[in-house]
Amino acid sequence: MFRIQITTGGKVPIYRQVVDQIRSAIAGGVLAVGDPLPSVRGLASELVVNPNTIAKAYSSLVADGVVESQQGRGYFVTQHRQIYTKRERKRRLEETIAPLVAEAVTLGFGEDELIAEIRKRFAKMTNR
């Protein structure tokens, strides 16, 4: 079972952190189609947040077709083709790239070296 961790007092609202972590767990294969999500009250208690915050996160996931609510049973991961919209995928990629580029510049790597390393890693991860 995966664990959701939140950061309070940050820029990202708690419900959004919950949504993002559930989406990541699905995309990463940690949660599969048919897997149940923690109950609203249970997760709210575990994270020490208002149950309405978790309900808002789950409602967002239902609206996006990522999970479904089954009356009296809870929330479950649904069959899906795309976990993230194209815009959301681009936003998440940009958020990931910015610190990577900053670190590469700090370490003295040039653009060509950085791109070469990214290509190597991509090839390794996609078995190319």
Short mmCIF file of C-alpha atoms in Angstrom, two decimals:
data_model
loop_
_atom_site.label_atom_id
_atom_site.label_comp_id
_atom_site.label_asym_id
_atom_site.label_seq_id
_atom_site.Cartn_x
_atom_site.Cartn_y
_atom_site.Cartn_z
CA MET A 1 0.00 0.00 0.00
CA PHE A 2 1.32 3.42 -0.87
CA ARG A 3 1.49 6.30 1.58
CA ILE A 4 0.48 9.86 0.88
CA GLN A 5 2.63 12.56 2.42
CA ILE A 6 1.58 16.18 2.53
CA THR A 7 3.35 19.45 3.19
CA THR A 8 1.36 22.04 5.07
CA GLY A 9 1.87 25.75 4.64
CA GLY A 10 3.23 25.42 1.11
CA LYS A 11 2.05 26.81 -2.21
CA VAL A 12 0.31 23.60 -3.29
CA PRO A 13 -3.08 23.04 -1.62
CA ILE A 14 -3.40 19.82 0.35
CA TYR A 15 -6.16 18.43 -1.85
CA ARG A 16 -3.92 18.99 -4.92
CA GLN A 17 -1.04 17.17 -3.21
CA VAL A 18 -3.35 14.21 -2.60
CA VAL A 19 -4.57 14.24 -6.22
CA ASP A 20 -1.02 14.46 -7.60
CA GLN A 21 0.27 11.63 -5.42
CA ILE A 22 -2.60 9.32 -6.32
CA ARG A 23 -2.10 10.10 -10.01
CA SER A 24 1.62 9.40 -9.65
CA ALA A 25 0.93 6.12 -7.87
CA ILE A 26 -1.35 5.05 -10.72
CA ALA A 27 1.06 6.19 -13.42
CA GLY A 28 3.93 4.41 -11.67
CA GLY A 29 2.02 1.16 -11.32
CA VAL A 30 1.81 1.34 -7.53
CA LEU A 31 -1.98 1.48 -7.84
CA ALA A 32 -3.63 -0.66 -10.53
CA VAL A 33 -7.08 -0.73 -12.06
CA GLY A 34 -9.56 -1.94 -9.45
CA ASP A 35 -7.40 -1.08 -6.45
CA PRO A 36 -9.27 0.67 -3.64
CA LEU A 37 -8.25 4.08 -2.34
CA PRO A 38 -8.14 4.68 1.40
CA SER A 39 -11.48 5.75 2.84
CA VAL A 40 -12.09 9.50 3.01
CA ARG A 41 -12.25 9.50 6.79
CA GLY A 42 -9.35 7.10 7.19
CA LEU A 43 -7.03 9.12 4.97
CA ALA A 44 -8.16 12.39 6.55
CA SER A 45 -7.40 10.96 9.99
CA GLU A 46 -4.02 9.63 8.87
CA LEU A 47 -3.02 12.98 7.33
CA VAL A 48 -4.66 14.99 10.12
CA VAL A 49 -6.74 17.05 7.69
CA ASN A 50 -10.42 17.82 7.30
CA PRO A 51 -12.34 14.99 5.59
CA ASN A 52 -13.74 17.61 3.17
CA THR A 53 -10.19 18.08 1.85
CA ILE A 54 -9.92 14.40 0.94
CA ALA A 55 -13.47 14.40 -0.45
CA LYS A 56 -12.49 17.33 -2.70
CA ALA A 57 -9.41 15.44 -3.92
CA TYR A 58 -11.41 12.30 -4.63
CA SER A 59 -14.14 14.30 -6.40
CA SER A 60 -11.48 15.82 -8.64
CA LEU A 61 -10.16 12.34 -9.49
CA VAL A 62 -13.69 11.10 -10.20
CA ALA A 63 -14.37 14.10 -12.46
CA ASP A 64 -11.19 13.32 -14.39
CA GLY A 65 -12.17 9.65 -14.75
CA VAL A 66 -9.17 8.40 -12.81
CA VAL A 67 -11.18 6.81 -10.00
CA GLU A 68 -14.79 5.85 -9.51
CA SER A 69 -17.03 5.94 -6.48
CA GLN A 70 -18.95 2.77 -5.71
CA GLN A 71 -21.85 3.44 -3.37
CA GLY A 72 -21.17 1.93 0.04
CA ARG A 73 -17.84 0.43 -1.06
CA GLY A 74 -15.53 3.41 -1.55
CA TYR A 75 -13.31 4.72 -4.31
CA PHE A 76 -11.47 2.54 -6.83
CA VAL A 77 -8.94 3.09 -9.60
CA THR A 78 -10.72 2.89 -12.97
CA GLN A 79 -9.70 1.76 -16.41
CA HIS A 80 -7.96 4.70 -18.01
CA ARG A 81 -5.96 5.62 -21.04
CA GLN A 82 -4.32 8.83 -19.91
CA ILE A 83 -3.70 9.73 -16.29
CA TYR A 84 -2.71 13.31 -17.06
CA THR A 85 -4.02 15.77 -19.61
CA LYS A 86 -1.47 17.00 -22.13
CA ARG A 87 -1.32 20.36 -20.35
CA GLU A 88 -0.81 18.72 -16.96
CA ARG A 89 1.92 16.46 -18.35
CA LYS A 90 3.73 19.47 -19.78
CA ARG A 91 3.39 21.39 -16.49
CA ARG A 92 4.78 18.47 -14.50
CA LEU A 93 7.66 18.00 -16.94
CA GLU A 94 8.54 21.71 -16.73
CA GLU A 95 8.48 21.53 -12.92
CA THR A 96 10.88 18.59 -13.07
CA ILE A 97 13.20 20.06 -15.68
CA ALA A 98 13.76 23.45 -14.03
CA PRO A 99 15.71 22.13 -11.01
CA LEU A 100 17.57 19.63 -13.22
CA VAL A 101 18.81 22.38 -15.53
CA ALA A 102 19.70 24.61 -12.57
CA GLU A 103 21.73 21.79 -10.99
CA ALA A 104 23.48 21.01 -14.30
CA VAL A 105 24.46 24.67 -14.72
CA THR A 106 25.68 24.82 -11.11
CA LEU A 107 27.84 21.75 -11.73
CA GLY A 108 29.28 23.28 -14.88
CA PHE A 109 27.61 21.07 -17.48
CA GLY A 110 26.83 22.54 -20.87
CA GLU A 111 23.61 22.12 -22.82
CA ASP A 112 25.04 19.40 -25.06
CA GLU A 113 26.31 17.39 -22.09
CA LEU A 114 22.98 17.67 -20.30
CA ILE A 115 21.03 16.59 -23.37
CA ALA A 116 23.41 13.66 -23.94
CA GLU A 117 22.88 12.49 -20.35
CA ILE A 118 19.11 12.80 -20.71
CA ARG A 119 19.21 10.79 -23.94
CA LYS A 120 21.27 8.05 -22.26
CA ARG A 121 18.90 7.86 -19.31
CA PHE A 122 15.85 7.87 -21.58
CA ALA A 123 17.30 5.05 -23.69
CA LYS A 124 18.08 3.03 -20.57
CA MET A 125 14.62 3.51 -19.08
CA THR A 126 12.80 2.70 -22.32
CA ASN A 127 15.10 -0.22 -23.23
CA ARG A 128 16.28 1.38 -26.45
#
